[in-house]
Coordinates of C-alpha atoms and ligand atoms in Angstrom, one line a residue:
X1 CA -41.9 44.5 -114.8
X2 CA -41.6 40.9 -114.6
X3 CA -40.9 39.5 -111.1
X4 CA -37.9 36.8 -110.8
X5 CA -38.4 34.6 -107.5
X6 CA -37.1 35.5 -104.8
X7 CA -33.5 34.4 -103.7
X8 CA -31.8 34.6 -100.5
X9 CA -28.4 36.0 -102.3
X10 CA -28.5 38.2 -105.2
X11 CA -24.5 38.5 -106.3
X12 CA -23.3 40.9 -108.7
X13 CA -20.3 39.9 -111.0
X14 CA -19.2 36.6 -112.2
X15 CA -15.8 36.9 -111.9
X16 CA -13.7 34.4 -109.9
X17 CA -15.0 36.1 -106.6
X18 CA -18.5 36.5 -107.7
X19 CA -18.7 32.4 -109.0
X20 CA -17.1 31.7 -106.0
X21 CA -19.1 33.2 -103.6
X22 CA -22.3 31.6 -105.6
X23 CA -20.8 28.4 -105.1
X24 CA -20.2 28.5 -101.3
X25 CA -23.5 29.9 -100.7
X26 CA -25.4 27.3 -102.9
X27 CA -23.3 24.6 -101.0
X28 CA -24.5 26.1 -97.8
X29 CA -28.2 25.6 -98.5
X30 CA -28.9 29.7 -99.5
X31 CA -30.9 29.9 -102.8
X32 CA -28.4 32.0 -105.1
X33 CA -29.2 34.6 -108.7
X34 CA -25.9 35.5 -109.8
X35 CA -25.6 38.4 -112.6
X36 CA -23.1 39.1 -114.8
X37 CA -23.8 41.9 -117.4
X38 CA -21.1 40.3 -120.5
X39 CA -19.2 36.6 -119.9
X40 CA -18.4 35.0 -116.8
X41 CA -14.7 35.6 -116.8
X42 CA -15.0 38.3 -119.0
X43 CA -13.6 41.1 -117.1
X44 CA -10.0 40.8 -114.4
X45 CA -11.0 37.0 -114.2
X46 CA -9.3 36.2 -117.3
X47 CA -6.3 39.0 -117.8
X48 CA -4.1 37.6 -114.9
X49 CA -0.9 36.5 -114.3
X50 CA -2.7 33.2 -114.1
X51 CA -0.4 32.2 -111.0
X52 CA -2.1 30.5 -107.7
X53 CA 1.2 32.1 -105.9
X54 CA 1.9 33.4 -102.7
X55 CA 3.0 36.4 -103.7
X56 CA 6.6 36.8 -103.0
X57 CA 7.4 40.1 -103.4
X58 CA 4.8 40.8 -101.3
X59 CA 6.7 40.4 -98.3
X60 CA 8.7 42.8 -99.4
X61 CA 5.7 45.3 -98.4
X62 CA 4.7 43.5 -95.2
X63 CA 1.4 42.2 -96.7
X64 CA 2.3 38.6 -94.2
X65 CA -1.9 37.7 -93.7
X66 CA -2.5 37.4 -97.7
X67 CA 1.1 35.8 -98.6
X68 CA 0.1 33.2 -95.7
X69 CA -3.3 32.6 -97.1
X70 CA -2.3 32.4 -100.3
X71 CA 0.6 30.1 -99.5
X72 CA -2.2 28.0 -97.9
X73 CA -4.3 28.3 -100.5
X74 CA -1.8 27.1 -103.6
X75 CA -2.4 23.0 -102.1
X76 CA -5.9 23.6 -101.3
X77 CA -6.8 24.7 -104.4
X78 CA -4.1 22.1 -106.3
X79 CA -6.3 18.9 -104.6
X80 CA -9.7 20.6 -105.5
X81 CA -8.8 21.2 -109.4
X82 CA -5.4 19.3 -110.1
X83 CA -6.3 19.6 -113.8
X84 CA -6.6 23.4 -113.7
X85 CA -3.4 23.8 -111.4
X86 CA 0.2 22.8 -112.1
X87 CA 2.9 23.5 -109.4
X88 CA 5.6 24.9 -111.3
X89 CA 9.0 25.6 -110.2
X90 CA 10.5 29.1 -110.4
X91 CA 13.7 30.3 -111.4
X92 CA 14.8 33.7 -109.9
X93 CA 18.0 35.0 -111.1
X94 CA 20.1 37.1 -109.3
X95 CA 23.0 39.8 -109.8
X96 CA 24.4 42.0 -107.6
X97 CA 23.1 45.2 -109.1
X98 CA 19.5 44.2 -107.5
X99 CA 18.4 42.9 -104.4
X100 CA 20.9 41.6 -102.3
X101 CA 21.2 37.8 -102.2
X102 CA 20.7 37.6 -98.5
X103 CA 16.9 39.5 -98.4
X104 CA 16.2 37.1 -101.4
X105 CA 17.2 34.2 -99.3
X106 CA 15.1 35.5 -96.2
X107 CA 12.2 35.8 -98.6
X108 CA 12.2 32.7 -100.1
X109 CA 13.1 30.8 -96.3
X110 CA 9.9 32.7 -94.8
X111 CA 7.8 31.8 -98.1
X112 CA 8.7 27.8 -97.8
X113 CA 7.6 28.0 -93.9
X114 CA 4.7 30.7 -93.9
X115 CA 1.7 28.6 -95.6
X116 CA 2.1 25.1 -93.9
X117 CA 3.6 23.8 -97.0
X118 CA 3.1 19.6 -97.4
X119 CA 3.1 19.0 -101.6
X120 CA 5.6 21.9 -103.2
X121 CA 9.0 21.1 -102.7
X122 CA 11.1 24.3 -100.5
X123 CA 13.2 26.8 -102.3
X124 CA 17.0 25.9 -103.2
X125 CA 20.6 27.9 -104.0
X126 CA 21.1 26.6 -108.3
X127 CA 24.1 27.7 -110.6
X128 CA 22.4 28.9 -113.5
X129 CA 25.6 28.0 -115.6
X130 CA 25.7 24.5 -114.5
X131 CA 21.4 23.7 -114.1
X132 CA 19.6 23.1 -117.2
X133 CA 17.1 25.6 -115.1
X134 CA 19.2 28.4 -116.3
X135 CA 19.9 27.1 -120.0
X136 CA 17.6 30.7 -121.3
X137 CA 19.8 32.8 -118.8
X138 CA 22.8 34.8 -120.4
X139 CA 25.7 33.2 -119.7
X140 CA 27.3 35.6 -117.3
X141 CA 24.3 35.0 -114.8
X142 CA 26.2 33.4 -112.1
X143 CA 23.2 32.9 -109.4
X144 CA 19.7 32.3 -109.1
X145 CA 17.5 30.5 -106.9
X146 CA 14.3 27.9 -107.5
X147 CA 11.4 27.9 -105.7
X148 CA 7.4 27.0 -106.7
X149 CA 4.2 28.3 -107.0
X150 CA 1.3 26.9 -109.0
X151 CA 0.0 27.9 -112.4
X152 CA -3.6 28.2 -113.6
X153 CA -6.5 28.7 -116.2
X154 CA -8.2 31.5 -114.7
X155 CA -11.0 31.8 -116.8
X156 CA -11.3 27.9 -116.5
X157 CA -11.3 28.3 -113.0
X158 CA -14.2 30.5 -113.1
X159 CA -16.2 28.6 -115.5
X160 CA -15.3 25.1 -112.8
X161 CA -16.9 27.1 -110.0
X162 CA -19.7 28.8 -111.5
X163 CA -21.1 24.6 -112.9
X164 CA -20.2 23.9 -109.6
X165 CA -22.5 26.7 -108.1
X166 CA -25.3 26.0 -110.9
X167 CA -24.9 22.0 -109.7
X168 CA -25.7 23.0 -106.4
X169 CA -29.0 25.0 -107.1
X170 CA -27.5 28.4 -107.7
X171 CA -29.3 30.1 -111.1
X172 CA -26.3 32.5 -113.0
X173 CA -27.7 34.6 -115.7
X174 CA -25.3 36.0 -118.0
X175 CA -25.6 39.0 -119.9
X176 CA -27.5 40.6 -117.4
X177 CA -26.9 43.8 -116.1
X178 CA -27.7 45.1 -112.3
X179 CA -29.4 48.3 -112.7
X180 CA -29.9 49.5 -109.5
X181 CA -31.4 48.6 -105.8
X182 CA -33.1 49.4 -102.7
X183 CA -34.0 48.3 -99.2
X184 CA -37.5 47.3 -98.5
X185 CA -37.5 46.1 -94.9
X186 CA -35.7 43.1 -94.5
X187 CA -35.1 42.4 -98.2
X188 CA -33.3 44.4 -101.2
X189 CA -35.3 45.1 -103.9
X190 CA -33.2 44.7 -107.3
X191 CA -33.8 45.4 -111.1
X192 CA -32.1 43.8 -113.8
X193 CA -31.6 44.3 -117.5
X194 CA -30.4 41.7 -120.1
X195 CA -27.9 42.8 -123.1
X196 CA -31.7 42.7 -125.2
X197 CA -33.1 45.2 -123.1
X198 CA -35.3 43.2 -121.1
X199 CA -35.9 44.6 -117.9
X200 CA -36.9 42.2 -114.7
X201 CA -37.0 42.5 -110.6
X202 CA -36.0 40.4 -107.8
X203 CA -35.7 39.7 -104.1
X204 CA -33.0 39.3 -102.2
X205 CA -32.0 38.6 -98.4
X206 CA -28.7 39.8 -99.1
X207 CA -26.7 41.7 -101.7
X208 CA -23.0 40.7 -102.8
X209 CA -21.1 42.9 -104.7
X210 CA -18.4 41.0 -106.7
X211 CA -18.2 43.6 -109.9
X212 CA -14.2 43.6 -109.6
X213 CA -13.2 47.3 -111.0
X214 CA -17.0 48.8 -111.1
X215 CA -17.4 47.4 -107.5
X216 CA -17.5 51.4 -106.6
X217 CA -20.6 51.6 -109.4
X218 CA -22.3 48.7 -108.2
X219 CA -22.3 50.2 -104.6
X220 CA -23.7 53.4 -105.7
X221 CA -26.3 52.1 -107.5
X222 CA -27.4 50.5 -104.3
X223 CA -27.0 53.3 -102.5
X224 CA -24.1 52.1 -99.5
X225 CA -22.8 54.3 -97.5
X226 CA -19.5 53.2 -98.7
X227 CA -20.2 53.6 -102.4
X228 CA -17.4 56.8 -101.9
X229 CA -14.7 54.9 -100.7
X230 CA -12.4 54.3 -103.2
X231 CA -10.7 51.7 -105.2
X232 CA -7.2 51.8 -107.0
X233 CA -7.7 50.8 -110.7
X234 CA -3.9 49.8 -111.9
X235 CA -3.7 48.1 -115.5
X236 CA -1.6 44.9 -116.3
X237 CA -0.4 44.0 -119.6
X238 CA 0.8 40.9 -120.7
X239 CA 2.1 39.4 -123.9
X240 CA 2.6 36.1 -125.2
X241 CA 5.4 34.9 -127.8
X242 CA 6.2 31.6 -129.4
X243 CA 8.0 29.2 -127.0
X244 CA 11.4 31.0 -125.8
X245 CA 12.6 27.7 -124.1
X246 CA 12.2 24.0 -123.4
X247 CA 11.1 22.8 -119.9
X248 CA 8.0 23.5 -117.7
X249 CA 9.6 25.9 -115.7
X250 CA 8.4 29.3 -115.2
X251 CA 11.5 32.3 -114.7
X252 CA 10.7 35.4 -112.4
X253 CA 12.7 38.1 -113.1
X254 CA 13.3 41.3 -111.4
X255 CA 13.9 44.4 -113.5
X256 CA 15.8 47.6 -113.1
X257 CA 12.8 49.4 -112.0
X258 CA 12.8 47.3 -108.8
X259 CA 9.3 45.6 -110.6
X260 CA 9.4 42.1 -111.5
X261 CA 8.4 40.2 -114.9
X262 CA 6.7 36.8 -114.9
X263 CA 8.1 34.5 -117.7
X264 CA 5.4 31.5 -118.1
X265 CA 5.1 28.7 -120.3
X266 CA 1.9 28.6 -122.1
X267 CA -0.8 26.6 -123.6
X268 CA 2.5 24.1 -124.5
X269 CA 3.7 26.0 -127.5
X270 CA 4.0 29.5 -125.7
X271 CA 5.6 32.0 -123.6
X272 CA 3.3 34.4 -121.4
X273 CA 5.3 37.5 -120.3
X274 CA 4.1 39.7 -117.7
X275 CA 2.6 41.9 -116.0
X276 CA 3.2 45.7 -116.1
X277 CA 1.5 48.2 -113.1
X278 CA 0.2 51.5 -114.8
X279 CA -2.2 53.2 -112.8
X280 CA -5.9 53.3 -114.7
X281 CA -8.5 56.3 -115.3
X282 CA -11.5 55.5 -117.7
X283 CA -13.5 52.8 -118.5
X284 CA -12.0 49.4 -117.6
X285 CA -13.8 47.7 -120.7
X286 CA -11.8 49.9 -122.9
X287 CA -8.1 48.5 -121.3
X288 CA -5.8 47.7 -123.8
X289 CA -1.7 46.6 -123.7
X290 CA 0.1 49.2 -125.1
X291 CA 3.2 49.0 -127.6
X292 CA 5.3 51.0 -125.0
X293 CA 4.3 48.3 -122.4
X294 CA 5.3 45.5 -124.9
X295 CA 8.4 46.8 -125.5
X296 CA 8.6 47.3 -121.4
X297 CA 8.0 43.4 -121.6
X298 CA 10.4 42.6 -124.2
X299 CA 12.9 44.7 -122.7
X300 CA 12.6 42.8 -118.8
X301 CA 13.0 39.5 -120.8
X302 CA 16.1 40.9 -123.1
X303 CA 17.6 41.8 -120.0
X304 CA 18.0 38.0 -118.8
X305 CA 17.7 36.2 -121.4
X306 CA 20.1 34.8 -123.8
X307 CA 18.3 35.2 -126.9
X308 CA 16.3 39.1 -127.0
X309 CA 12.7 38.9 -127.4
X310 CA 11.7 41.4 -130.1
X311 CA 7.6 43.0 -130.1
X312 CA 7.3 41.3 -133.7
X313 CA 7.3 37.8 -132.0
X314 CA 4.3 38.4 -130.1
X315 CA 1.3 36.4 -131.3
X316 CA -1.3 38.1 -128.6
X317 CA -1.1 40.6 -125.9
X318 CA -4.3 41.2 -123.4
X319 CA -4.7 43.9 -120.0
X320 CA -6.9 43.5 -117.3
X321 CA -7.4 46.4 -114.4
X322 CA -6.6 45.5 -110.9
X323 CA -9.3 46.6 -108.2
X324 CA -6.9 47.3 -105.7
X325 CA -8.2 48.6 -101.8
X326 CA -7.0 52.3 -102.1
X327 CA -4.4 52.7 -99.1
X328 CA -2.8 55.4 -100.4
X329 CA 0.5 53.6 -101.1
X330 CA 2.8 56.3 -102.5
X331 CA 3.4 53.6 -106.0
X332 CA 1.0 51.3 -108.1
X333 CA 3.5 48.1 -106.9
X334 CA 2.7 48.9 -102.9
X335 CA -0.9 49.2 -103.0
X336 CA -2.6 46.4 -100.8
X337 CA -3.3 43.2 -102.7
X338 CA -5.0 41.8 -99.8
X339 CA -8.9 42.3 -100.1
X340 CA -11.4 44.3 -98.0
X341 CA -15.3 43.4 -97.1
X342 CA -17.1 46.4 -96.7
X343 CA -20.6 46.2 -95.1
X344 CA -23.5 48.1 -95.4
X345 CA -26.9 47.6 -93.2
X346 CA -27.2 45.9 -90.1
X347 CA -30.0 43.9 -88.8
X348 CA -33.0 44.4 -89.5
X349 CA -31.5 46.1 -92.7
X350 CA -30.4 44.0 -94.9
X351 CA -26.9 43.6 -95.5
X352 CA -24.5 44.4 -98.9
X353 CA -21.6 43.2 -99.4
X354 CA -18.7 44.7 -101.3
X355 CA -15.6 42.8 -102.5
X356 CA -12.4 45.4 -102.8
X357 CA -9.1 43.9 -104.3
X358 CA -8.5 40.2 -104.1
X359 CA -6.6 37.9 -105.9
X360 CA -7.5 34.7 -108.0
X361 CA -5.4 32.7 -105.4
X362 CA -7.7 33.8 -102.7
X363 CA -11.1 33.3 -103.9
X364 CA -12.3 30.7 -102.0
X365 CA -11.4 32.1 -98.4
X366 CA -12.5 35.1 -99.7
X367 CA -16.1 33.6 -99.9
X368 CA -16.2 31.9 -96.9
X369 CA -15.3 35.2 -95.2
X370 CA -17.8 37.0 -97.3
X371 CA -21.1 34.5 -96.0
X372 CA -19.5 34.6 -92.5
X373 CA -19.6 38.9 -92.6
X374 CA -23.4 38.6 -94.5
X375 CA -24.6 36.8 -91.5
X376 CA -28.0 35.5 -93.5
X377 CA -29.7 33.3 -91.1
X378 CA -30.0 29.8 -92.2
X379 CA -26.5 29.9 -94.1
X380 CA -25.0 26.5 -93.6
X381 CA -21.2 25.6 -92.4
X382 CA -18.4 25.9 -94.6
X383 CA -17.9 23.1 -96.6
X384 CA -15.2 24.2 -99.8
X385 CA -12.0 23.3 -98.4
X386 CA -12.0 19.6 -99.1
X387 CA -14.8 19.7 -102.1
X388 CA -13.4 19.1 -105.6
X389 CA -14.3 21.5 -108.2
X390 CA -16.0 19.6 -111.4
X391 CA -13.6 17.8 -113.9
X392 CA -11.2 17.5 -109.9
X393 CA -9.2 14.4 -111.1
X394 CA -9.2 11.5 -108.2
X395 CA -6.6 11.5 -105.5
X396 CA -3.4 10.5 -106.9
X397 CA -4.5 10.9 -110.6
X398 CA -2.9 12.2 -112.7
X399 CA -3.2 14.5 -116.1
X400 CA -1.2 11.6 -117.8
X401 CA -2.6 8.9 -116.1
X402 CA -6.5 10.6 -116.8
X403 CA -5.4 11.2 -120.6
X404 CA -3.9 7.3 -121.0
X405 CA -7.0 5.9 -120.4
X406 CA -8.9 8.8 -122.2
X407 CA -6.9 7.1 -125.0
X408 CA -7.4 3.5 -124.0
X409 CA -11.4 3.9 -123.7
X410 CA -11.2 5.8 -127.3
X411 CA -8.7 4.4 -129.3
X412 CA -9.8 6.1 -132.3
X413 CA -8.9 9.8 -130.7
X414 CA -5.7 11.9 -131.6
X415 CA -3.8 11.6 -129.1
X416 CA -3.3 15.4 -128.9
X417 CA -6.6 15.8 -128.7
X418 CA -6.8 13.5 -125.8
X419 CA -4.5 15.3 -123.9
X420 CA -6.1 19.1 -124.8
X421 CA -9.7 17.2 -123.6
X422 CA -7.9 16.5 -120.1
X423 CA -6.5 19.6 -120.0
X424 CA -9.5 21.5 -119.9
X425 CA -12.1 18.8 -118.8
X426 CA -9.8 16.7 -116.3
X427 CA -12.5 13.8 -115.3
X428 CA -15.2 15.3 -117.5
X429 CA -13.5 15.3 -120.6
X430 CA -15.2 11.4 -121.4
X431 CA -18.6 13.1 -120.9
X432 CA -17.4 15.9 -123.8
X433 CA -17.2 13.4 -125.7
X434 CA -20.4 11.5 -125.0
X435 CA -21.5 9.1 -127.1
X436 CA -18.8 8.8 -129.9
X437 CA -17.0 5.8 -131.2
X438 CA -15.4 7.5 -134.4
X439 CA -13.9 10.6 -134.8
X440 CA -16.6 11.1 -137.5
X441 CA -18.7 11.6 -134.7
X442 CA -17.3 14.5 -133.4
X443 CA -18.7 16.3 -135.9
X444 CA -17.3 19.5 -137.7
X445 CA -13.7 19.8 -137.2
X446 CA -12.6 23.7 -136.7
X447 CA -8.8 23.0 -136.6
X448 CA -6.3 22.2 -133.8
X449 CA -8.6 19.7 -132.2
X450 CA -12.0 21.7 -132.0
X451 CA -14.8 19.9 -132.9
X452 CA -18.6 20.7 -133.0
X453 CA -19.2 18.1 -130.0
X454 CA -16.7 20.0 -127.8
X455 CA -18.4 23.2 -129.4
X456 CA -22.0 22.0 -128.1
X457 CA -20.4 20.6 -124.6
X458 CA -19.5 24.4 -124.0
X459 CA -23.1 25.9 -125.6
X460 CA -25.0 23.0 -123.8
X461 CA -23.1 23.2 -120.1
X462 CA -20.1 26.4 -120.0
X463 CA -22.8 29.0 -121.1
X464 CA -20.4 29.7 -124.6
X465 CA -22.0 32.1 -127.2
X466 CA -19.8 33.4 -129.3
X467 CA -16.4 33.1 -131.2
X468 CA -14.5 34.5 -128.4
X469 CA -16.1 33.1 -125.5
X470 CA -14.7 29.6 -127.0
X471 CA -11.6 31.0 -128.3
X472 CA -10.4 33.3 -125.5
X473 CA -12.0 32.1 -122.5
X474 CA -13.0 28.5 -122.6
X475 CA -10.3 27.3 -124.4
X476 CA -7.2 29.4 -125.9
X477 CA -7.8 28.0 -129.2
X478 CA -7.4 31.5 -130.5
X479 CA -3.7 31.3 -130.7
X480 CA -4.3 28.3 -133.0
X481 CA -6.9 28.6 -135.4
X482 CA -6.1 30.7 -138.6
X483 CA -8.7 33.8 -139.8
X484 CA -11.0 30.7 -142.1
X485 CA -11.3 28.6 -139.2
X486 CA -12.1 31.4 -136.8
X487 CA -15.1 32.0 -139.2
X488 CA -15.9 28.3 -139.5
X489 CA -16.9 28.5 -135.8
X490 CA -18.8 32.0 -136.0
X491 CA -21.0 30.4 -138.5
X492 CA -21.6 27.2 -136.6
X493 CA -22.3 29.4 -133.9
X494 CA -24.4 31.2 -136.0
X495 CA -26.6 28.3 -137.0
X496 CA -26.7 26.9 -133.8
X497 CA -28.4 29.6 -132.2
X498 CA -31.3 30.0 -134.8
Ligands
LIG501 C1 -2.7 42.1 -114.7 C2 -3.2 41.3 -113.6 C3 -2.5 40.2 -113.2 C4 -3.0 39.5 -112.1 N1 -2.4 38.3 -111.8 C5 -2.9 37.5 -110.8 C6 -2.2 36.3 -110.5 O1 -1.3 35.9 -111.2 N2 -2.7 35.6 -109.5 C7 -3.8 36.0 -108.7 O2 -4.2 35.3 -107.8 N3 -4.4 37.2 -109.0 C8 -4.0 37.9 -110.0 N4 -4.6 39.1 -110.3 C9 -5.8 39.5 -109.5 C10 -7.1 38.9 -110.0 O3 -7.1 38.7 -111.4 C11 -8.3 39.7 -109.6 O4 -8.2 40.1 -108.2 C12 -9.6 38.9 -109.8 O5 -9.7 38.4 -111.1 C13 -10.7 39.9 -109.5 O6 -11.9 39.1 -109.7 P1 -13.3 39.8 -109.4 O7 -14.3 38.7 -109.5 O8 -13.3 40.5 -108.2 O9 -13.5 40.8 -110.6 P2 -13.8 40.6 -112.2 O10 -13.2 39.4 -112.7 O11 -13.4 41.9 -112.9 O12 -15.3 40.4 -112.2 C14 -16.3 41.4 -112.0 C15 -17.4 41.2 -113.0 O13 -18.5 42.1 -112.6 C16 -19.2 42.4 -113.8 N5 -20.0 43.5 -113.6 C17 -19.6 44.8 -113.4 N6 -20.7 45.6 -113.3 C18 -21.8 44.9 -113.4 C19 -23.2 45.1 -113.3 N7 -23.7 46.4 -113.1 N8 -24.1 44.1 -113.5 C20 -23.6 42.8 -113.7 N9 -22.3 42.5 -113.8 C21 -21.4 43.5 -113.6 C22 -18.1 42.5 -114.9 O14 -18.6 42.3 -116.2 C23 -17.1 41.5 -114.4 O15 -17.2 40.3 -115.2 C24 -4.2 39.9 -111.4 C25 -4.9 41.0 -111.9 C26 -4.4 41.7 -113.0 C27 -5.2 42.8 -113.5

């Protein structure tokens, strides 16, 4: 079997924790192989909520050490990726059939002071009938409060930190599966297997496991001791509908069931709605939203809303299974959404990690507690908290500003185009478009701005393969392009492979 060189990190998964672990380690001077059996971003990493968030009802369950590190997190993460992450104010209404106003208050006074809190404005008291905030509400909603949080590209986000980890010397190997593992000595012995078949071995120092809901696989595979504790697999549907109102503004409402419902805007011309909690036997690769969990969704919406939302609007629904810590909370909503490092080997052994549970908002304090608890000699300081991630916009830039002058340096691109390019790019989005001085040069158009040169920007540099890589993960194109122009891109992609 061939031998791959050695590296001081092997990490299974790239996921958002996986990618970000890779980069923190590459930045700290460790040579990195990252594997990830399908598409980075292909599993949890891009079926969430999409929110960089506190957590709010998470106080509600006492979790106070992630909702403060989260809190923290939202402006940490906001300067290191401003194009991937929006603040975005909330609109919670309330009646008195729910929680009563005053534990609603507490929450959102302990939320604004928790986290350190210098960019996000603090919570405030609105009347719906009276602030265009509430202009979706039914009428007779007499209360609601406004408070922020931060929206994201999740699968963006992971794609940003894996270039940034491949930037700083790390090596990530799609489509390759982790087989198995053992110790020998000092080192872990691993063997790998791409989606062809081909089978390969490697070195490592140290072994992260970062495989999100077959974490508990990954571990037995190697063999730790704590490949039987157990993790809590709880599905979340979400669905997404043509634009149900104007504004930026995101509503979060609570439902009868004591659960709450996320209402998002969406890639400009949409409305995510979500999540549900349904716990999760099986294979996650087979999860799938339901009809009864749309109409769950449609129902929480109807509720507040003015105008009902009906299952026949949505345009495209999409689950992802949470890897929740098993505490043995009595329902799906209490289990712990803070994560867990489990350790296996001490010196001279060496060490595995396990990532349990997690949330996109956490990921990068979740890596720099994950190389502090591998304690690889030679593993430099931490270094993330003030590091843009690629396409970071300058201080004080701006999306507008950044697209403006995309505009002004190519005054032959569509405007809408322009402002998709920042979107997804931020400061890179000039370099996507390389060396063009005519829309002619962009090549093959595939509809709603995708062209072959931002089609070979995500071959050539975001490891894109196929249709859905570029429609699902890399961009969201795939609420835009009709059935022809879907196959327009499968047979470019087609052609550019061979
Ligand atoms: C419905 C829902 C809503 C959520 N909403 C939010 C939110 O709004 N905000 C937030 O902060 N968090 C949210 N989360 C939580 C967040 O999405 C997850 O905690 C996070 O994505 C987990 O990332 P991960 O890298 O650990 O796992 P994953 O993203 O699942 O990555 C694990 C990877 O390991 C790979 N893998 C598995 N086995 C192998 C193997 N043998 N070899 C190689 N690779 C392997 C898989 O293919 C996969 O890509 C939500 C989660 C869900 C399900």
């Amino acid at each position: 079997m061939p031998s791959l060189a050695p590296v001081d990190l092997l990490i299974v998964g790239g996921g958002i924790n996986g990618v970000g672990i890779a980069r923190d380690a590459a930045g700290r001077g460790l040579s990195v192989l990252l594997v990830e059996r399908g598409d980075f971003a292909g599993a949890t990493s891009s079926a969430s909520s999409k929110l960089i968030h506190g957590g709010l009802r998470y106080l509600e369950f006492g979790e106070f050490r992630l909702v403060r590190e989260a809190l923290i997190e939202r402006e940490v993460l906001m300067r290191m990726a401003p194009h991937l992450i929006h603040p975005t104010e909330f609109v919670l209404p309330h009646d008195r059939s729910l929680r009563p106003r005053w534990m609603l208050r507490l929450g959102l006074v302990l939320y604004d002071h928790l986290g350190g809190r210098k960019i996000l404005p603090a919570s405030r008291r609105i009347d719906p009938r009276r602030d265009a905030l509430g202009a979706p509400l039914r009428p007779d909603v007499a209360a609601a409060f406004v408070y922020s949080d931060c929206q994201t590209d999740d699968a963006r986000l992971v794609i940003a930190n894996a270039r940034d980890a491949a930037r700083r010397g790390a090596r990530l190997l799609r489509d390759t599966e982790f087989v198995s593992a053992h110790r020998a000595g000092a080192f872990w012995r691993a063997e790998l297997r791409t989606s062809a078949g081909v089978r390969s071995e490697v070195e490592a120092r140290g072994l992260v496991n970062a495989g999100g809901p077959w974490a508990m696989e990954i571990a037995r595979r190697a063999g730790a001791a704590h490949g039987r504790a157990t993790l809590r697999l709880v599905k979340g549907s979400h669905i997404v509908v043509p634009k149900l109102y104007d504004g930026a503004q995101a509503y979060m409402l609570q439902n009868d069931d004591r659960r709450i419902v996320f209402v998002l805007p969406f890639e400009l011309d949409f409305t995510l709605i979500g999540t549900t909690e349904v716990p999760f036997e099986g294979d996650p690769a087979e999860v799938a939203c339901t009809d009864e969990e749309a109409a769950y969704l449609c129902g929480a919406v109807s509720r507040w809303f003015a105008r009902a939302v009906s299952p026949s609007a949505i345009r495209w629904r999409y689950a992802g299974v949470r890897p929740l810590y098993e505490d043995h909370a009595k329902s799906a909503s209490a289990v712990t959404r803070d994560y867990v490092l489990l350790r296996d080997g001490e010196p001279p052994a060496a060490p595995m990690l396990s990532v349990l549970g997690g949330k996109i908002t956490t990921f990068r304090r979740l890596a720099e507690h994950a190389l502090e608890r591998l304690e690889l000699p030679g593993t430099g300081e931490p270094w993330t908290v003030a590091a843009k991630l690629p396409g970071g916009l300058p201080a004080g830039g701006s999306m507008e500003t950044a697209a403006a002058a995309l505009r002004v340096a190519h005054p032959w691109l569509d405007p809408v185009i322009a402002d998709q390019l920042i979107r997804h790019y931020g400061s890179e989005a000039a370099a996507v478009l390389g060396d063009a001085t005519r829309l002619a040069d962009l090549g093959q158009a595939f509809g709603a701005g995708l062209t072959a040169r931002e089609v070979d920007w995500l071959r050539r540099e975001e490891w894109a393969q196929s249709v859905d890589d570029i429609l699902w993960r890399r961009t969201k194109l795939g609420l835009r392009l009709t059935s022809a122009e879907r196959e327009l891109l499968r047979e470019y992609l087609c052609r550019a492979a061979n």
